[in-house]
mmCIF file of C-alpha atoms in Angstrom:
data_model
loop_
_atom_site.group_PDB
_atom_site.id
_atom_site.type_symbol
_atom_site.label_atom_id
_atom_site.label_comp_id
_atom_site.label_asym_id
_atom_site.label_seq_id
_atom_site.Cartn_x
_atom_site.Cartn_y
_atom_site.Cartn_z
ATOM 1 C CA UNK A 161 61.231 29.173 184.860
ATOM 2 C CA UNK A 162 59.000 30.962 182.352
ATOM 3 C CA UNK A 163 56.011 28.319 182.575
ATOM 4 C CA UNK A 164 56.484 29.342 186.465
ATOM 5 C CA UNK A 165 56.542 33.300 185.570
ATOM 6 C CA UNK A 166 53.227 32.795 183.742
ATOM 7 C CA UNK A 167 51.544 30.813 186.537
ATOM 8 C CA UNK A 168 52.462 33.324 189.015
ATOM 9 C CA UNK A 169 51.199 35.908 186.936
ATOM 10 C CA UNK A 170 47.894 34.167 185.912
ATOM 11 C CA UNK A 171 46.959 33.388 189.614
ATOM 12 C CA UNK A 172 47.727 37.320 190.235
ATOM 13 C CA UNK A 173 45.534 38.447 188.019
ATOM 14 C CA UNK A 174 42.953 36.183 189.389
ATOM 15 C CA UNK A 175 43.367 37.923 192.930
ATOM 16 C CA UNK A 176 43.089 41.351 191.140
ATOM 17 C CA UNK A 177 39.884 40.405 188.934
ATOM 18 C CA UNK A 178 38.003 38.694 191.796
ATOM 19 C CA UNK A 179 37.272 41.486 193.950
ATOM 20 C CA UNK A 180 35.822 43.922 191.350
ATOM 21 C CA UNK A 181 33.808 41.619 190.677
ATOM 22 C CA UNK A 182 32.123 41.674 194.239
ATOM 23 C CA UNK A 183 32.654 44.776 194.260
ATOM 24 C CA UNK A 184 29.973 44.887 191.385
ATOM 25 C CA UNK A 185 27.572 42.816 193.132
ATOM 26 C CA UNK A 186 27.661 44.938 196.367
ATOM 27 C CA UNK A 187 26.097 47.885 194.203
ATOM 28 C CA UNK A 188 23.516 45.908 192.365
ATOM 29 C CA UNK A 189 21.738 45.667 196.316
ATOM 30 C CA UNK A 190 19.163 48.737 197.728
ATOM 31 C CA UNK A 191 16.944 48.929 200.986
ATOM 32 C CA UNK A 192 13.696 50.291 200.922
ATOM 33 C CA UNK A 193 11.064 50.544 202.965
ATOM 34 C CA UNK A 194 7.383 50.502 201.948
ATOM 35 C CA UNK A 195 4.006 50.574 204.298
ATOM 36 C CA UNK A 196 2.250 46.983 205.150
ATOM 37 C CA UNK A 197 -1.292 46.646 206.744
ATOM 38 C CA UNK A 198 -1.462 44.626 209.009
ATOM 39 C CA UNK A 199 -2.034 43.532 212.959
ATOM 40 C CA UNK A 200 -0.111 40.783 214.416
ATOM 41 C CA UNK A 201 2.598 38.269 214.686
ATOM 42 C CA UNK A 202 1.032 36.120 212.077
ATOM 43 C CA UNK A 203 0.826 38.695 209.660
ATOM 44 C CA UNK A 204 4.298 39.640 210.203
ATOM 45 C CA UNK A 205 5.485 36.044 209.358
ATOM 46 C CA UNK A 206 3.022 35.980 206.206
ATOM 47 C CA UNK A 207 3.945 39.427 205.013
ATOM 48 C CA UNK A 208 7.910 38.559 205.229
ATOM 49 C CA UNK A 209 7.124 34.793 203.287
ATOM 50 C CA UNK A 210 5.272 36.852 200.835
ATOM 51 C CA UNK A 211 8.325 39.521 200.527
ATOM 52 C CA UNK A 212 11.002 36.958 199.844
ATOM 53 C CA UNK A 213 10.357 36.566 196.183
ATOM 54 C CA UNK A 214 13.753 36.047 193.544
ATOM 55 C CA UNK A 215 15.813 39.009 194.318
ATOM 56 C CA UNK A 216 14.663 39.687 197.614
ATOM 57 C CA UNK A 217 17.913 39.438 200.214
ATOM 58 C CA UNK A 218 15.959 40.461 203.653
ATOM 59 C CA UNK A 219 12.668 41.558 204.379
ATOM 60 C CA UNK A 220 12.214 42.784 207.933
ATOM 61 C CA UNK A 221 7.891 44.374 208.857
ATOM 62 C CA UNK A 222 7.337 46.377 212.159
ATOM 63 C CA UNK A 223 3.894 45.558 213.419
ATOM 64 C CA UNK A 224 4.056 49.014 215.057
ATOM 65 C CA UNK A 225 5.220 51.140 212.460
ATOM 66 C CA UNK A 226 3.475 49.068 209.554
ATOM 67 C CA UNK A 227 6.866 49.495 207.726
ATOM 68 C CA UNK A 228 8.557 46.398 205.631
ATOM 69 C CA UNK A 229 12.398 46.991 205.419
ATOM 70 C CA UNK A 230 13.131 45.288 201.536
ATOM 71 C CA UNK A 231 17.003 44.804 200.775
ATOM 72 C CA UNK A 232 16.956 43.285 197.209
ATOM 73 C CA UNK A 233 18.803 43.848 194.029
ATOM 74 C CA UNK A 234 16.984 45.881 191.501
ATOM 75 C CA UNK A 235 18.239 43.773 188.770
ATOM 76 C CA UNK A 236 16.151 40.908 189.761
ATOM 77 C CA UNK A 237 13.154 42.159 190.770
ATOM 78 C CA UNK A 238 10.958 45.250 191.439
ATOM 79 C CA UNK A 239 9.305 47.014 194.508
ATOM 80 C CA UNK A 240 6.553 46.982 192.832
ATOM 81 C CA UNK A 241 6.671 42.979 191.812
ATOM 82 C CA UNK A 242 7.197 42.351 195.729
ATOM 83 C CA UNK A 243 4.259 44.663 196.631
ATOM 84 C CA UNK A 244 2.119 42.748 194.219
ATOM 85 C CA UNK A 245 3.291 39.107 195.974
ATOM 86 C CA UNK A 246 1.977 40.788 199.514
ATOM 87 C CA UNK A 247 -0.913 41.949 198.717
ATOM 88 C CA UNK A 248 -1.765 38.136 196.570
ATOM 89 C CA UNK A 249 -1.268 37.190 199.997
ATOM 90 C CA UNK A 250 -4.213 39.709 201.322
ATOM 91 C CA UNK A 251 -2.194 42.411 202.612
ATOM 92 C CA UNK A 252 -2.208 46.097 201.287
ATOM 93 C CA UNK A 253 1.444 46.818 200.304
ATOM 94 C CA UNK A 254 2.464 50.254 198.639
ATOM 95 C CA UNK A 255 0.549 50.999 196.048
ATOM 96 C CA UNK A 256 -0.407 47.307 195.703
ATOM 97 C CA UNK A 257 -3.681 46.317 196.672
ATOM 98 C CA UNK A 258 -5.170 43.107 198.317
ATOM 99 C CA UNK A 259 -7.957 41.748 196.141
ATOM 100 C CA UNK A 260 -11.308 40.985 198.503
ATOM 101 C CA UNK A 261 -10.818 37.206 197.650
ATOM 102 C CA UNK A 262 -7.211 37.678 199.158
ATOM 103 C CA UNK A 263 -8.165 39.945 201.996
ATOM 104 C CA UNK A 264 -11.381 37.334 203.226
ATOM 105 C CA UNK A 265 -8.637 34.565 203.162
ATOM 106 C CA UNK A 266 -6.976 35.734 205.915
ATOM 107 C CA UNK A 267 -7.326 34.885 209.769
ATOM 108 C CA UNK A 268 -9.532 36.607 212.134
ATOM 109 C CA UNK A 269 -6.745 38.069 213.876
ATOM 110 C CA UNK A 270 -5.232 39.498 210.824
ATOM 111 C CA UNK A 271 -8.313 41.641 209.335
ATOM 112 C CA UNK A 272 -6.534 44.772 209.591
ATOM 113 C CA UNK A 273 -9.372 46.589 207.843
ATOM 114 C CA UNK A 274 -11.532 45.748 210.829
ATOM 115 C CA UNK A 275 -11.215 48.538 213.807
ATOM 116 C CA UNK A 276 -11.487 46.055 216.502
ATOM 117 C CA UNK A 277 -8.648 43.857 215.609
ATOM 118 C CA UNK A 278 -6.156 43.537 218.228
ATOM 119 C CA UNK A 279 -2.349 43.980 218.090
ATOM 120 C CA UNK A 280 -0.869 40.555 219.012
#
């Protein structure tokens, strides 16, 4: 009866410990949104690859608004280490920069610096 007592009491405590510790995890997540250049649905796909670094739960661009929507945990990674990913894939992203090397690698369609690219 005692060796029963115990188990009973060591699988309750299990039930009790296990949701704090989600409920840990759940704060270790923020959103963010940060500005993207870019044109079209193949920078949109490129710009999301490029987000998805260690850390990074869901990364959502607008091709109208120009806005990436980041949900990642902060204790993994960095705004500003996503940014830099981006823009090593030739897009500007927050304060990160495309190098020219980057930027000349991408398509035609996706030379946002150019004024006559098209919205696709």
């Amino acid at each position: 009866m005692k060796n029963l007592i115990i188990a009973i009491a060591l699988i309750a405590s299990n039930i009790v410990i296990t949701p704090s510790i989600f409920a840990q995890d759940k704060k270790d997540i923020t959103t963010t949104t940060i500005h993207v250049d870019g044109v079209c649905g193949a920078c949109k796909k490129r710009i999301e690859n490029a987000a998805y670094i260690n850390g990074v739960k869901s990364a959502e661009w607008n091709k109208t608004t120009n806005e990436l929507t980041i949900t990642f945990k902060p204790s993994k990674t960095t705004i500003e280490a996503i940014s830099e990913n981006i823009a090593k894939h030739g897009h500007d992203a927050g304060e990160a920069k495309a190098t020219e090397k980057a930027y000349n690698s991408l398509p035609a369609c996706c030379s946002y610096k150019n004024d006559n690219a098209t919205k696709h």
